[in-house]
Amino acid sequence: MPSAFPDPSSPAPAPSSSASPSSHPYDWQITRDLDVFLDRAGAFLASEPALHTVQLTVTDALRTRGMRVYGEEAPYFAWLTDPEGAVRATALRTPPHSLNLTAAAPEGADALAGRLAETGEALPGVMGPSRAAAGFAAAWQRRTGAVARLAMRQRLYRLEALTVPEPAPPGKARLAGGGDHELLVRWYGEFCADRGAPQQDPDAWVAARLAYGGLMVWELPDGTPVAMAGAMPEVAGQVRVAPVYTPAALRGRGYAGAVTAEVSRAALAEGADEVLLFTDLANPTSNGLYQRIGYRPVQDFATREFTAPATLTATAVP
């Protein structure tokens, strides 16, 4: 990690109250200290929980499961302040994953690219609202010579009125338990391979999900599990459904829709204000399915990969 990033024991300096719009129009603060970041930018993230769902769930996982939950290298966090000191955008990175950026004006994305480029930071990619990701990628390419490529287009959906698919496939949904551990480890690996995404430690990932009841399976009448759907812990009133997975040989039979509807129903029953999920826009089947269940589009996101001069492989933020 670049030495220019503050040590966790040294909180990032607060923006100067005397800064003028011309001298500090886009003032990024960067730290490795999660508490400092949440103290400064937590209210901003909670102000739009749907749009900030990734950063809310990632920081919650770091806080509750440890700072190395996504990888051995220390994460870092950044926030953009206006001349009055109000937070206008945030970013974070949990190596080896891509940088995650909230919506930011083009000048703000450019300023962050400049700050990171100056430190010698090597980025595999950026993920965020489509315009923000494109703006950062263009700035990064211009400043570093790295080639930016659109790797994935996603759409964030919010549940409005739940509509359970009919007719339902044979079987029923149930909460996953310890007896499903080995199967869920295999399915998690297959899900990550399908997406081209890096895995967390599969055993630890499954154990953490089972500990808070974060995985549901659809099982046939004979008790055979055929699909799973997960839910992130509730943060700022929102629950994000992820992952949803059916083994390739069992797709097209309604299992994914049925188990997604049930995990969504459970989130609502437990008091979630918003239930969200992301889809890959390259998959019209899943986009159509979730809309039939009652999910409605909120915003489009994109992941852009960077290649050369570094030989890095792109990843998606979990």
Tab-separated table of C-alpha atoms in Angstrom:
chain	number	residue	atom	x	y	z
A	1	MET	CA	0.000	0.000	0.000
A	2	PRO	CA	1.399	3.409	-0.845
A	3	SER	CA	3.128	5.080	2.054
A	4	ALA	CA	1.274	8.324	1.274
A	5	PHE	CA	-1.868	6.837	2.830
A	6	PRO	CA	-2.192	7.700	6.515
A	7	ASP	CA	-1.497	5.053	9.117
A	8	PRO	CA	-4.623	3.936	11.052
A	9	SER	CA	-3.206	5.542	14.187
A	10	SER	CA	-3.004	8.905	12.406
A	11	PRO	CA	-6.488	10.151	11.426
A	12	ALA	CA	-6.725	11.978	8.137
A	13	PRO	CA	-6.613	15.745	8.562
A	14	ALA	CA	-9.891	17.606	8.437
A	15	PRO	CA	-10.394	19.992	5.529
A	16	SER	CA	-9.422	23.566	6.273
A	17	SER	CA	-12.319	25.808	7.178
A	18	SER	CA	-10.560	28.646	5.358
A	19	ALA	CA	-10.416	26.808	2.029
A	20	SER	CA	-11.969	28.729	-0.818
A	21	PRO	CA	-13.857	27.205	-3.778
A	22	SER	CA	-10.948	28.045	-6.068
A	23	SER	CA	-8.226	26.575	-3.830
A	24	HIS	CA	-9.920	23.341	-2.705
A	25	PRO	CA	-12.934	22.596	-4.910
A	26	TYR	CA	-12.408	18.807	-4.650
A	27	ASP	CA	-10.625	17.860	-1.448
A	28	TRP	CA	-10.154	14.094	-1.014
A	29	GLN	CA	-9.134	12.702	2.373
A	30	ILE	CA	-7.697	9.168	2.435
A	31	THR	CA	-7.198	6.876	5.419
A	32	ARG	CA	-6.818	3.236	6.342
A	33	ASP	CA	-8.740	3.786	9.571
A	34	LEU	CA	-12.291	2.462	9.243
A	35	ASP	CA	-13.503	4.296	12.349
A	36	VAL	CA	-12.211	7.617	11.018
A	37	PHE	CA	-13.923	6.981	7.683
A	38	LEU	CA	-17.268	6.052	9.226
A	39	ASP	CA	-17.130	8.955	11.649
A	40	ARG	CA	-16.576	11.373	8.785
A	41	ALA	CA	-18.590	9.772	5.983
A	42	GLY	CA	-21.035	7.397	7.680
A	43	ALA	CA	-23.925	9.865	7.609
A	44	PHE	CA	-23.350	10.473	3.909
A	45	LEU	CA	-23.495	6.736	3.180
A	46	ALA	CA	-26.645	6.302	5.271
A	47	SER	CA	-28.346	9.245	3.530
A	48	GLU	CA	-28.855	7.137	0.373
A	49	PRO	CA	-28.606	3.521	1.554
A	50	ALA	CA	-29.728	1.995	-1.731
A	51	LEU	CA	-27.220	3.898	-3.856
A	52	HIS	CA	-24.464	3.256	-1.303
A	53	THR	CA	-25.335	-0.361	-0.580
A	54	VAL	CA	-21.955	-1.807	-1.554
A	55	GLN	CA	-19.929	0.485	0.676
A	56	LEU	CA	-22.395	0.064	3.540
A	57	THR	CA	-22.225	-3.735	3.410
A	58	VAL	CA	-18.460	-3.820	2.871
A	59	THR	CA	-17.719	-1.523	5.809
A	60	ASP	CA	-20.156	-3.489	7.977
A	61	ALA	CA	-18.314	-6.722	7.125
A	62	LEU	CA	-14.957	-5.115	7.899
A	63	ARG	CA	-16.282	-3.844	11.219
A	64	THR	CA	-17.877	-7.109	12.317
A	65	ARG	CA	-15.625	-9.759	10.718
A	66	GLY	CA	-12.232	-8.066	10.705
A	67	MET	CA	-10.176	-5.867	8.428
A	68	ARG	CA	-8.730	-8.813	6.470
A	69	VAL	CA	-12.057	-10.395	5.548
A	70	TYR	CA	-11.624	-9.549	1.844
A	71	GLY	CA	-7.867	-10.091	1.594
A	72	GLU	CA	-4.556	-9.870	3.406
A	73	GLU	CA	-3.717	-6.354	2.229
A	74	ALA	CA	-5.144	-3.511	4.305
A	75	PRO	CA	-8.145	-1.669	2.830
A	76	TYR	CA	-8.293	2.084	2.487
A	77	PHE	CA	-11.086	4.633	2.399
A	78	ALA	CA	-11.588	8.116	0.952
A	79	TRP	CA	-14.140	10.904	1.100
A	80	LEU	CA	-14.592	14.062	-0.936
A	81	THR	CA	-15.510	17.296	0.826
A	82	ASP	CA	-16.791	20.550	-0.572
A	83	PRO	CA	-15.413	23.939	0.589
A	84	GLU	CA	-17.835	23.913	3.546
A	85	GLY	CA	-16.593	20.487	4.649
A	86	ALA	CA	-19.696	18.514	3.611
A	87	VAL	CA	-19.048	15.025	2.219
A	88	ARG	CA	-20.044	14.742	-1.444
A	89	ALA	CA	-18.627	11.354	-2.486
A	90	THR	CA	-16.749	8.382	-1.068
A	91	ALA	CA	-14.506	5.586	-2.301
A	92	LEU	CA	-12.960	2.487	-0.808
A	93	ARG	CA	-10.785	-0.400	-1.848
A	94	THR	CA	-10.366	-3.833	-0.250
A	95	PRO	CA	-7.413	-5.345	-2.162
A	96	PRO	CA	-7.298	-7.347	-4.364
A	97	HIS	CA	-10.713	-6.013	-5.360
A	98	SER	CA	-11.382	-2.989	-7.540
A	99	LEU	CA	-11.887	0.526	-6.255
A	100	ASN	CA	-15.525	1.216	-5.354
A	101	LEU	CA	-16.730	4.766	-5.990
A	102	THR	CA	-20.030	6.472	-5.228
A	103	ALA	CA	-21.538	9.002	-7.617
A	104	ALA	CA	-19.135	11.907	-8.078
A	105	ALA	CA	-18.848	14.911	-10.369
A	106	PRO	CA	-16.344	14.355	-13.206
A	107	GLU	CA	-13.935	16.767	-11.559
A	108	GLY	CA	-14.156	14.810	-8.302
A	109	ALA	CA	-13.419	11.490	-10.023
A	110	ASP	CA	-10.501	13.123	-11.830
A	111	ALA	CA	-9.117	14.500	-8.574
A	112	LEU	CA	-9.246	11.064	-6.917
A	113	ALA	CA	-7.496	9.477	-9.889
A	114	GLY	CA	-4.797	12.095	-9.548
A	115	ARG	CA	-4.340	11.452	-5.823
A	116	LEU	CA	-4.052	7.693	-6.274
A	117	ALA	CA	-1.814	7.935	-9.333
A	118	GLU	CA	0.593	10.194	-7.442
A	119	THR	CA	1.045	7.519	-4.759
A	120	GLY	CA	1.845	4.817	-7.303
A	121	GLU	CA	-1.326	2.894	-6.483
A	122	ALA	CA	-1.929	-0.045	-8.834
A	123	LEU	CA	-5.626	-0.571	-9.521
A	124	PRO	CA	-7.206	-3.593	-11.230
A	125	GLY	CA	-10.379	-1.621	-11.937
A	126	VAL	CA	-13.167	0.603	-10.676
A	127	MET	CA	-16.810	-0.130	-9.885
A	128	GLY	CA	-19.541	2.445	-9.300
A	129	PRO	CA	-22.446	4.304	-10.909
A	130	SER	CA	-21.895	4.156	-14.662
A	131	ARG	CA	-20.980	7.820	-15.186
A	132	ALA	CA	-18.693	7.988	-12.168
A	133	ALA	CA	-16.887	4.786	-13.138
A	134	ALA	CA	-16.447	6.013	-16.712
A	135	GLY	CA	-15.131	9.374	-15.519
A	136	PHE	CA	-12.637	7.814	-13.138
A	137	ALA	CA	-11.512	5.274	-15.752
A	138	ALA	CA	-10.872	8.004	-18.317
A	139	ALA	CA	-8.855	9.993	-15.782
A	140	TRP	CA	-6.904	6.928	-14.691
A	141	GLN	CA	-6.090	6.024	-18.278
A	142	ARG	CA	-4.948	9.558	-19.009
A	143	ARG	CA	-2.762	9.756	-15.899
A	144	THR	CA	-1.234	6.260	-15.859
A	145	GLY	CA	-1.413	4.947	-19.410
A	146	ALA	CA	-3.453	1.962	-18.234
A	147	VAL	CA	-6.046	0.747	-20.736
A	148	ALA	CA	-9.618	0.832	-19.416
A	149	ARG	CA	-12.160	-1.719	-20.641
A	150	LEU	CA	-15.846	-2.060	-19.779
A	151	ALA	CA	-16.033	-5.424	-18.017
A	152	MET	CA	-19.577	-5.535	-16.638
A	153	ARG	CA	-22.748	-3.504	-16.648
A	154	GLN	CA	-25.058	-4.011	-13.680
A	155	ARG	CA	-28.423	-2.676	-12.629
A	156	LEU	CA	-29.435	-2.054	-9.044
A	157	TYR	CA	-33.043	-2.984	-8.272
A	158	ARG	CA	-35.254	-2.171	-5.293
A	159	LEU	CA	-38.197	-4.352	-4.261
A	160	GLU	CA	-41.542	-2.538	-4.456
A	161	ALA	CA	-44.410	-5.038	-4.150
A	162	LEU	CA	-43.361	-8.668	-3.806
A	163	THR	CA	-45.064	-11.001	-6.291
A	164	VAL	CA	-44.388	-14.673	-5.637
A	165	PRO	CA	-43.865	-16.580	-8.919
A	166	GLU	CA	-46.743	-18.849	-9.920
A	167	PRO	CA	-46.921	-21.686	-10.400
A	168	ALA	CA	-44.234	-22.393	-7.833
A	169	PRO	CA	-41.749	-25.162	-8.664
A	170	PRO	CA	-41.937	-28.385	-6.667
A	171	GLY	CA	-40.509	-28.156	-3.184
A	172	LYS	CA	-40.072	-25.395	-0.637
A	173	ALA	CA	-37.612	-22.852	0.735
A	174	ARG	CA	-35.822	-23.378	4.006
A	175	LEU	CA	-33.045	-21.673	5.934
A	176	ALA	CA	-29.685	-23.288	5.225
A	177	GLY	CA	-28.006	-25.041	8.129
A	178	GLY	CA	-24.778	-26.743	9.114
A	179	GLY	CA	-25.671	-29.879	7.194
A	180	ASP	CA	-25.553	-27.835	3.980
A	181	HIS	CA	-22.040	-26.496	4.581
A	182	GLU	CA	-20.143	-28.665	2.120
A	183	LEU	CA	-22.709	-28.137	-0.649
A	184	LEU	CA	-22.787	-24.374	-0.100
A	185	VAL	CA	-18.982	-24.186	-0.239
A	186	ARG	CA	-19.105	-25.871	-3.649
A	187	TRP	CA	-21.922	-23.634	-4.880
A	188	TYR	CA	-20.125	-20.519	-3.683
A	189	GLY	CA	-17.045	-21.545	-5.664
A	190	GLU	CA	-19.140	-22.201	-8.764
A	191	PHE	CA	-20.917	-18.860	-8.383
A	192	CYS	CA	-17.598	-16.981	-8.168
A	193	ALA	CA	-16.243	-18.894	-11.163
A	194	ASP	CA	-19.337	-18.009	-13.199
A	195	ARG	CA	-18.805	-14.316	-12.449
A	196	GLY	CA	-15.042	-14.370	-12.826
A	197	ALA	CA	-14.780	-12.950	-9.302
A	198	PRO	CA	-12.202	-13.822	-6.624
A	199	GLN	CA	-13.351	-15.910	-3.697
A	200	GLN	CA	-13.139	-15.224	-0.046
A	201	ASP	CA	-12.165	-18.298	1.929
A	202	PRO	CA	-15.139	-20.553	1.040
A	203	ASP	CA	-15.421	-22.254	4.433
A	204	ALA	CA	-15.218	-18.950	6.284
A	205	TRP	CA	-17.701	-17.318	3.895
A	206	VAL	CA	-20.278	-20.070	4.379
A	207	ALA	CA	-19.745	-20.212	8.143
A	208	ALA	CA	-20.265	-16.453	8.460
A	209	ARG	CA	-23.464	-16.569	6.403
A	210	LEU	CA	-24.877	-19.511	8.348
A	211	ALA	CA	-24.076	-17.792	11.652
A	212	TYR	CA	-26.589	-15.012	11.000
A	213	GLY	CA	-29.068	-16.974	8.881
A	214	GLY	CA	-27.925	-15.373	5.645
A	215	LEU	CA	-28.513	-18.259	3.221
A	216	MET	CA	-31.714	-19.928	2.087
A	217	VAL	CA	-32.054	-22.975	-0.175
A	218	TRP	CA	-34.853	-24.302	-2.309
A	219	GLU	CA	-35.232	-28.039	-1.833
A	220	LEU	CA	-37.261	-30.596	-3.753
A	221	PRO	CA	-39.933	-32.704	-2.040
A	222	ASP	CA	-37.323	-35.420	-1.483
A	223	GLY	CA	-35.115	-32.927	0.388
A	224	THR	CA	-32.554	-32.330	-2.375
A	225	PRO	CA	-31.312	-28.693	-2.424
A	226	VAL	CA	-31.386	-27.233	-5.947
A	227	ALA	CA	-30.745	-23.472	-5.549
A	228	MET	CA	-29.633	-20.894	-3.005
A	229	ALA	CA	-30.201	-17.222	-2.319
A	230	GLY	CA	-28.374	-15.154	0.257
A	231	ALA	CA	-29.027	-11.895	2.055
A	232	MET	CA	-26.498	-9.447	3.459
A	233	PRO	CA	-26.997	-8.318	7.066
A	234	GLU	CA	-29.293	-5.321	7.454
A	235	VAL	CA	-27.389	-2.026	7.360
A	236	ALA	CA	-29.026	1.417	7.445
A	237	GLY	CA	-32.435	-0.182	6.946
A	238	GLN	CA	-31.517	-1.994	3.737
A	239	VAL	CA	-30.879	-5.655	2.975
A	240	ARG	CA	-29.190	-6.690	-0.249
A	241	VAL	CA	-29.997	-10.086	-1.749
A	242	ALA	CA	-26.806	-11.848	-2.894
A	243	PRO	CA	-25.792	-14.278	-4.160
A	244	VAL	CA	-28.493	-16.120	-6.096
A	245	TYR	CA	-27.255	-19.373	-7.620
A	246	THR	CA	-28.644	-22.456	-9.340
A	247	PRO	CA	-26.291	-25.131	-10.711
A	248	ALA	CA	-26.182	-25.018	-14.498
A	249	ALA	CA	-27.900	-28.387	-14.974
A	250	LEU	CA	-30.886	-27.269	-12.875
A	251	ARG	CA	-31.564	-23.854	-14.397
A	252	GLY	CA	-34.750	-22.866	-16.178
A	253	ARG	CA	-37.060	-24.627	-13.730
A	254	GLY	CA	-38.064	-21.676	-11.542
A	255	TYR	CA	-35.897	-22.509	-8.536
A	256	ALA	CA	-33.947	-19.217	-8.519
A	257	GLY	CA	-37.095	-17.105	-8.710
A	258	ALA	CA	-38.802	-19.074	-5.967
A	259	VAL	CA	-35.909	-18.927	-3.510
A	260	THR	CA	-35.265	-15.236	-4.277
A	261	ALA	CA	-38.904	-14.433	-3.539
A	262	GLU	CA	-38.673	-16.268	-0.221
A	263	VAL	CA	-35.437	-14.613	0.901
A	264	SER	CA	-36.972	-11.257	-0.060
A	265	ARG	CA	-40.110	-12.047	1.930
A	266	ALA	CA	-37.987	-12.955	4.950
A	267	ALA	CA	-36.085	-9.653	4.763
A	268	LEU	CA	-39.341	-7.710	4.730
A	269	ALA	CA	-40.741	-9.783	7.593
A	270	GLU	CA	-37.665	-8.965	9.667
A	271	GLY	CA	-38.271	-5.250	9.187
A	272	ALA	CA	-36.044	-4.169	6.309
A	273	ASP	CA	-37.026	-0.788	4.875
A	274	GLU	CA	-35.508	-1.626	1.487
A	275	VAL	CA	-34.619	-4.907	-0.202
A	276	LEU	CA	-32.124	-4.593	-3.042
A	277	LEU	CA	-30.241	-6.705	-5.538
A	278	PHE	CA	-27.850	-6.295	-8.459
A	279	THR	CA	-28.180	-7.994	-11.827
A	280	ASP	CA	-25.796	-8.420	-14.727
A	281	LEU	CA	-27.323	-6.491	-17.643
A	282	ALA	CA	-25.844	-9.060	-20.020
A	283	ASN	CA	-28.327	-11.594	-18.594
A	284	PRO	CA	-31.848	-10.688	-19.779
A	285	THR	CA	-33.314	-13.788	-18.099
A	286	SER	CA	-32.407	-12.707	-14.572
A	287	ASN	CA	-33.398	-9.081	-15.217
A	288	GLY	CA	-36.817	-10.179	-16.417
A	289	LEU	CA	-37.216	-12.617	-13.546
A	290	TYR	CA	-36.532	-10.095	-10.795
A	291	GLN	CA	-38.886	-7.554	-12.325
A	292	ARG	CA	-41.663	-10.164	-12.363
A	293	ILE	CA	-41.029	-10.737	-8.648
A	294	GLY	CA	-41.501	-7.019	-7.998
A	295	TYR	CA	-38.038	-5.438	-8.241
A	296	ARG	CA	-37.770	-2.087	-10.022
A	297	PRO	CA	-34.647	-0.372	-11.454
A	298	VAL	CA	-32.825	2.193	-9.309
A	299	GLN	CA	-29.538	2.942	-11.089
A	300	ASP	CA	-27.037	1.406	-13.491
A	301	PHE	CA	-23.503	0.556	-12.359
A	302	ALA	CA	-20.409	-0.492	-14.247
A	303	THR	CA	-17.114	-2.233	-13.621
A	304	ARG	CA	-14.161	-1.125	-15.746
A	305	GLU	CA	-10.966	-3.159	-15.831
A	306	PHE	CA	-7.487	-1.658	-16.093
A	307	THR	CA	-4.700	-3.472	-17.911
A	308	ALA	CA	-1.102	-2.438	-18.646
A	309	PRO	CA	1.306	-1.340	-17.472
A	310	ALA	CA	0.573	-3.666	-14.538
A	311	THR	CA	-0.347	-7.299	-15.242
A	312	LEU	CA	-3.356	-7.449	-12.941
A	313	THR	CA	-6.606	-9.330	-13.295
A	314	ALA	CA	-9.810	-7.399	-12.795
A	315	THR	CA	-12.161	-8.208	-9.981
A	316	ALA	CA	-15.588	-7.158	-8.802
A	317	VAL	CA	-16.304	-5.588	-5.372
A	318	PRO	CA	-18.348	-8.059	-3.265
